PDB file of C-alpha atoms in Angstrom:
ATOM      1  CA  MET A 299      -0.376  -0.022   0.430  1.00  0.00           C
ATOM      2  CA  PRO A 300       1.404   3.479  -1.303  1.00  0.00           C
ATOM      3  CA  ARG A 301       2.216   5.677   1.515  1.00  0.00           C
ATOM      4  CA  THR A 302       0.512   9.394   1.772  1.00  0.00           C
ATOM      5  CA  ARG A 303       3.334  11.694   0.600  1.00  0.00           C
ATOM      6  CA  ARG A 304       2.718  14.995   3.593  1.00  0.00           C
ATOM      7  CA  PRO A 305       2.809  17.929   3.461  1.00  0.00           C
ATOM      8  CA  ARG A 306       6.288  18.247   4.081  1.00  0.00           C
ATOM      9  CA  ASP A 307       7.690  15.182   2.060  1.00  0.00           C
ATOM     10  CA  LEU A 308       7.192  17.418  -0.477  1.00  0.00           C
ATOM     11  CA  PRO A 309       9.850  18.550  -2.736  1.00  0.00           C
ATOM     12  CA  ILE A 310       9.463  23.363  -1.495  1.00  0.00           C
ATOM     13  CA  GLU A 311       8.888  24.651  -4.857  1.00  0.00           C
ATOM     14  CA  GLN A 312       5.976  21.823  -4.453  1.00  0.00           C
ATOM     15  CA  MET A 313       4.730  22.782  -0.999  1.00  0.00           C
ATOM     16  CA  ARG A 314       4.982  26.578  -2.006  1.00  0.00           C
ATOM     17  CA  ASP A 315       2.892  25.828  -5.241  1.00  0.00           C
ATOM     18  CA  ARG A 316       0.275  24.305  -3.060  1.00  0.00           C
ATOM     19  CA  MET A 317       0.056  27.089  -0.326  1.00  0.00           C
ATOM     20  CA  SER A 318      -0.497  29.907  -3.901  1.00  0.00           C
ATOM     21  CA  SER A 319      -3.312  28.056  -4.377  1.00  0.00           C
ATOM     22  CA  TYR A 320      -4.740  27.342  -1.061  1.00  0.00           C
ATOM     23  CA  ILE A 321      -5.026  30.504  -0.885  1.00  0.00           C
ATOM     24  CA  TYR A 322      -5.672  31.713  -4.164  1.00  0.00           C
ATOM     25  CA  GLY A 323      -8.815  29.256  -3.428  1.00  0.00           C
ATOM     26  CA  ASN A 324      -9.888  30.686  -0.234  1.00  0.00           C
ATOM     27  CA  ILE A 325      -9.945  33.836  -1.822  1.00  0.00           C
ATOM     28  CA  THR A 326     -11.721  34.019  -5.116  1.00  0.00           C
ATOM     29  CA  VAL A 327     -14.257  31.268  -2.985  1.00  0.00           C
ATOM     30  CA  LEU A 328     -14.778  34.055  -0.193  1.00  0.00           C
ATOM     31  CA  ALA A 329     -14.802  37.146  -3.124  1.00  0.00           C
ATOM     32  CA  ALA A 330     -17.882  34.597  -4.136  1.00  0.00           C
ATOM     33  CA  ALA A 331     -18.960  33.346  -0.636  1.00  0.00           C
ATOM     34  CA  ILE A 332     -19.859  37.631   0.084  1.00  0.00           C
ATOM     35  CA  ALA A 333     -21.021  38.200  -2.677  1.00  0.00           C
ATOM     36  CA  VAL A 334     -23.982  35.736  -2.394  1.00  0.00           C
ATOM     37  CA  ASP A 335     -27.257  36.214  -1.069  1.00  0.00           C
ATOM     38  CA  PRO A 336     -29.674  34.774   1.497  1.00  0.00           C
ATOM     39  CA  GLU A 337     -32.748  34.509  -2.389  1.00  0.00           C
ATOM     40  CA  SER A 338     -29.530  33.310  -4.563  1.00  0.00           C
ATOM     41  CA  ILE A 339     -29.023  29.940  -0.987  1.00  0.00           C
ATOM     42  CA  HIS A 340     -32.784  29.471  -1.247  1.00  0.00           C
ATOM     43  CA  HIS A 341     -32.598  28.977  -4.632  1.00  0.00           C
ATOM     44  CA  GLY A 342     -29.934  26.534  -4.165  1.00  0.00           C
ATOM     45  CA  ALA A 343     -27.588  29.552  -7.265  1.00  0.00           C
ATOM     46  CA  ALA A 344     -25.490  29.367  -4.188  1.00  0.00           C
ATOM     47  CA  VAL A 345     -24.100  26.219  -3.942  1.00  0.00           C
ATOM     48  CA  TRP A 346     -23.238  26.810  -7.996  1.00  0.00           C
ATOM     49  CA  ALA A 347     -21.657  29.665  -7.464  1.00  0.00           C
ATOM     50  CA  VAL A 348     -19.187  29.047  -5.192  1.00  0.00           C
ATOM     51  CA  LEU A 349     -18.639  25.446  -6.509  1.00  0.00           C
ATOM     52  CA  GLY A 350     -18.294  26.704 -10.154  1.00  0.00           C
ATOM     53  CA  THR A 351     -15.650  29.614  -8.313  1.00  0.00           C
ATOM     54  CA  ALA A 352     -13.647  26.940  -7.310  1.00  0.00           C
ATOM     55  CA  VAL A 353     -13.789  24.350 -10.717  1.00  0.00           C
ATOM     56  CA  LEU A 354     -13.650  27.355 -13.155  1.00  0.00           C
ATOM     57  CA  THR A 355      -9.990  28.688 -11.315  1.00  0.00           C
ATOM     58  CA  TYR A 356      -8.385  25.683 -11.124  1.00  0.00           C
ATOM     59  CA  LEU A 357      -9.043  25.227 -14.559  1.00  0.00           C
ATOM     60  CA  ALA A 358      -7.989  28.536 -15.723  1.00  0.00           C
ATOM     61  CA  HIS A 359      -4.689  28.319 -12.910  1.00  0.00           C
ATOM     62  CA  VAL A 360      -4.264  24.781 -14.475  1.00  0.00           C
ATOM     63  CA  LEU A 361      -4.249  25.634 -17.822  1.00  0.00           C
ATOM     64  CA  ALA A 362      -2.235  28.368 -16.721  1.00  0.00           C
ATOM     65  CA  HIS A 363       0.713  26.252 -15.215  1.00  0.00           C
ATOM     66  CA  LEU A 364       0.494  24.765 -18.442  1.00  0.00           C
ATOM     67  CA  VAL A 365       0.707  27.060 -21.485  1.00  0.00           C
ATOM     68  CA  ALA A 366       4.268  28.495 -19.103  1.00  0.00           C
ATOM     69  CA  HIS A 367       5.970  25.376 -18.236  1.00  0.00           C
ATOM     70  CA  GLY A 368       5.882  24.847 -22.175  1.00  0.00           C
ATOM     71  CA  LEU A 369       8.103  28.300 -21.797  1.00  0.00           C
ATOM     72  CA  GLY A 370      12.013  27.183 -23.061  1.00  0.00           C
ATOM     73  CA  ASP A 371      11.461  23.559 -24.026  1.00  0.00           C
ATOM     74  CA  ASP A 372      13.252  22.118 -25.100  1.00  0.00           C
ATOM     75  CA  ASP A 373      13.940  18.695 -27.142  1.00  0.00           C
ATOM     76  CA  SER A 374      15.848  17.143 -24.324  1.00  0.00           C
ATOM     77  CA  GLU A 375      12.994  16.860 -22.539  1.00  0.00           C
ATOM     78  CA  SER A 376      11.059  13.497 -21.876  1.00  0.00           C
ATOM     79  CA  ASP A 377       7.876  12.035 -22.786  1.00  0.00           C
ATOM     80  CA  ALA A 378       7.616  10.745 -18.844  1.00  0.00           C
ATOM     81  CA  VAL A 379       9.428  14.040 -17.444  1.00  0.00           C
ATOM     82  CA  ARG A 380       5.960  16.550 -18.922  1.00  0.00           C
ATOM     83  CA  ARG A 381       3.493  13.492 -17.276  1.00  0.00           C
ATOM     84  CA  GLU A 382       4.821  13.703 -14.518  1.00  0.00           C
ATOM     85  CA  SER A 383       5.459  17.282 -14.565  1.00  0.00           C
ATOM     86  CA  ILE A 384       1.225  17.870 -15.562  1.00  0.00           C
ATOM     87  CA  VAL A 385       0.934  15.552 -12.415  1.00  0.00           C
ATOM     88  CA  THR A 386       2.741  17.534 -10.488  1.00  0.00           C
ATOM     89  CA  ILE A 387       0.614  21.331 -11.829  1.00  0.00           C
ATOM     90  CA  VAL A 388      -2.759  19.184 -11.736  1.00  0.00           C
ATOM     91  CA  ARG A 389      -2.188  18.234  -7.635  1.00  0.00           C
ATOM     92  CA  ASN A 390      -0.398  21.321  -6.737  1.00  0.00           C
ATOM     93  CA  ALA A 391      -3.544  23.205  -8.039  1.00  0.00           C
ATOM     94  CA  ASN A 392      -5.994  20.695  -5.913  1.00  0.00           C
ATOM     95  CA  PRO A 393      -6.568  23.232  -3.449  1.00  0.00           C
ATOM     96  CA  ILE A 394      -7.884  25.432  -5.077  1.00  0.00           C
ATOM     97  CA  ALA A 395     -11.395  22.947  -6.425  1.00  0.00           C
ATOM     98  CA  THR A 396     -11.662  21.640  -2.623  1.00  0.00           C
ATOM     99  CA  SER A 397     -12.192  25.026  -0.804  1.00  0.00           C
ATOM    100  CA  GLY A 398     -15.569  25.642  -2.315  1.00  0.00           C
ATOM    101  CA  LEU A 399     -16.059  22.693  -0.828  1.00  0.00           C
ATOM    102  CA  ILE A 400     -17.598  23.185   2.560  1.00  0.00           C
ATOM    103  CA  PRO A 401     -19.051  26.200   1.298  1.00  0.00           C
ATOM    104  CA  ALA A 402     -21.481  24.347  -1.178  1.00  0.00           C
ATOM    105  CA  VAL A 403     -22.815  21.715   1.207  1.00  0.00           C
ATOM    106  CA  LEU A 404     -23.401  25.088   3.560  1.00  0.00           C
ATOM    107  CA  TYR A 405     -25.371  26.809   0.588  1.00  0.00           C
ATOM    108  CA  ALA A 406     -26.422  23.348   0.077  1.00  0.00           C
ATOM    109  CA  ALA A 407     -27.785  22.388   3.505  1.00  0.00           C
ATOM    110  CA  ALA A 408     -29.138  25.632   3.675  1.00  0.00           C
ATOM    111  CA  TRP A 409     -30.665  25.444   0.377  1.00  0.00           C
ATOM    112  CA  ILE A 410     -32.720  21.750   0.703  1.00  0.00           C
ATOM    113  CA  GLY A 411     -33.574  24.044   4.438  1.00  0.00           C
ATOM    114  CA  TRP A 412     -31.334  22.352   6.754  1.00  0.00           C
ATOM    115  CA  LEU A 413     -29.819  25.626   7.938  1.00  0.00           C
ATOM    116  CA  PRO A 414     -31.327  28.965   7.939  1.00  0.00           C
ATOM    117  CA  ALA A 415     -29.282  31.293   5.365  1.00  0.00           C
ATOM    118  CA  GLN A 416     -28.047  33.514   6.637  1.00  0.00           C
ATOM    119  CA  TRP A 417     -26.438  30.642   9.092  1.00  0.00           C
ATOM    120  CA  ALA A 418     -25.082  28.415   6.080  1.00  0.00           C
ATOM    121  CA  GLN A 419     -23.646  32.167   4.827  1.00  0.00           C
ATOM    122  CA  THR A 420     -22.426  33.060   8.274  1.00  0.00           C
ATOM    123  CA  ALA A 421     -20.327  29.814   8.978  1.00  0.00           C
ATOM    124  CA  ALA A 422     -19.178  29.450   5.107  1.00  0.00           C
ATOM    125  CA  LEU A 423     -17.481  32.917   5.403  1.00  0.00           C
ATOM    126  CA  VAL A 424     -16.522  32.562   8.793  1.00  0.00           C
ATOM    127  CA  ILE A 425     -14.650  29.173   7.880  1.00  0.00           C
ATOM    128  CA  LEU A 426     -13.216  30.395   4.304  1.00  0.00           C
ATOM    129  CA  VAL A 427     -11.707  33.618   6.988  1.00  0.00           C
ATOM    130  CA  VAL A 428     -10.002  31.205   9.614  1.00  0.00           C
ATOM    131  CA  ARG A 429      -8.558  27.872   7.130  1.00  0.00           C
ATOM    132  CA  ILE A 430      -6.844  31.285   5.388  1.00  0.00           C
ATOM    133  CA  GLY A 431      -5.728  32.503   9.162  1.00  0.00           C
ATOM    134  CA  MET A 432      -3.766  29.119   9.463  1.00  0.00           C
ATOM    135  CA  VAL A 433      -1.249  30.213   7.113  1.00  0.00           C
ATOM    136  CA  GLY A 434       0.549  31.420   8.942  1.00  0.00           C
ATOM    137  CA  VAL A 435       1.005  28.465  11.216  1.00  0.00           C
ATOM    138  CA  PHE A 436       0.942  25.624   8.672  1.00  0.00           C
ATOM    139  CA  MET A 437       4.064  27.932   6.952  1.00  0.00           C
ATOM    140  CA  GLN A 438       5.673  26.974  10.112  1.00  0.00           C
ATOM    141  CA  ARG A 439       4.332  23.928  10.406  1.00  0.00           C
ATOM    142  CA  PHE A 440       4.905  22.904   6.295  1.00  0.00           C
ATOM    143  CA  SER A 441       8.801  23.509   7.164  1.00  0.00           C
ATOM    144  CA  GLY A 442       9.677  21.761  11.004  1.00  0.00           C
ATOM    145  CA  LYS A 443       9.203  24.546  13.067  1.00  0.00           C
ATOM    146  CA  ARG A 444       7.121  24.582  15.695  1.00  0.00           C
ATOM    147  CA  PRO A 445       4.088  27.024  15.164  1.00  0.00           C
ATOM    148  CA  THR A 446       4.582  30.288  17.599  1.00  0.00           C
ATOM    149  CA  PHE A 447       2.416  33.603  17.985  1.00  0.00           C
ATOM    150  CA  LEU A 448       3.820  35.995  15.432  1.00  0.00           C
ATOM    151  CA  GLY A 449       2.836  32.951  12.889  1.00  0.00           C
ATOM    152  CA  LEU A 450      -0.720  32.522  13.935  1.00  0.00           C
ATOM    153  CA  TRP A 451      -0.659  36.620  13.588  1.00  0.00           C
ATOM    154  CA  GLY A 452       0.565  36.871  10.838  1.00  0.00           C
ATOM    155  CA  GLY A 453      -2.418  34.075   9.205  1.00  0.00           C
ATOM    156  CA  VAL A 454      -5.171  36.564  11.135  1.00  0.00           C
ATOM    157  CA  VAL A 455      -3.567  39.321   9.203  1.00  0.00           C
ATOM    158  CA  LEU A 456      -3.519  37.954   5.680  1.00  0.00           C
ATOM    159  CA  ALA A 457      -6.536  36.778   6.987  1.00  0.00           C
ATOM    160  CA  VAL A 458      -7.873  40.266   6.953  1.00  0.00           C
ATOM    161  CA  VAL A 459      -5.700  41.748   4.008  1.00  0.00           C
ATOM    162  CA  ALA A 460      -8.168  38.344   1.863  1.00  0.00           C
ATOM    163  CA  LEU A 461     -11.332  40.070   3.314  1.00  0.00           C
ATOM    164  CA  VAL A 462     -11.046  42.881   2.384  1.00  0.00           C
ATOM    165  CA  ILE A 463      -9.450  42.065  -1.135  1.00  0.00           C
ATOM    166  CA  GLY A 464     -12.426  39.443  -1.371  1.00  0.00           C
ATOM    167  CA  SER A 465     -15.287  42.667  -0.786  1.00  0.00           C
ATOM    168  CA  VAL A 466     -13.802  45.020  -3.201  1.00  0.00           C
ATOM    169  CA  LYS A 467     -13.838  41.996  -5.561  1.00  0.00           C
ATOM    170  CA  VAL A 468     -17.577  42.601  -5.332  1.00  0.00           C
ATOM    171  CA  VAL A 469     -18.225  45.332  -4.830  1.00  0.00           C
ATOM    172  CA  LEU A 470     -16.968  46.562  -7.929  1.00  0.00           C
ATOM    173  CA  THR A 471     -17.348  43.671 -10.291  1.00  0.00           C
ATOM    174  CA  HIS A 472     -21.264  43.254  -8.885  1.00  0.00           C
TER     175      HIS A 472
END
């Protein structure tokens, strides 16, 4: 049975790509989660808004990386190396795709009447902000260091900046 690789077992560039994808995915889904209103939650549109944002951002990210990895392409790279590179790009972008899952489940629960729409939206926003806020701690752990208050504080600052970015995006685009 193959052993699952922990993030800190990965090469540093892969860890960086995954962390970048995690932050970017959560910020874009946060903006989508801010933009929905109770009516779109009641009609199910909110579920598709956050899932669509996550999946389309994931696809755009993978496409951009695949195109960028074609730069400087010479014929010395084997097909096996190219395939491995594609698999790595796709895998490193997974945090973008998964960032919309929890909000989508919450919005779906409200859509079918298990939760009030306002609770679902509040929970989705809080969870996304907390996920972003934990980045400082994650970075320290994945770097083999003990999490510190400074790492937590850096994550809190990042979460506030992400919330501002998401809010401004909503104001400018809706």
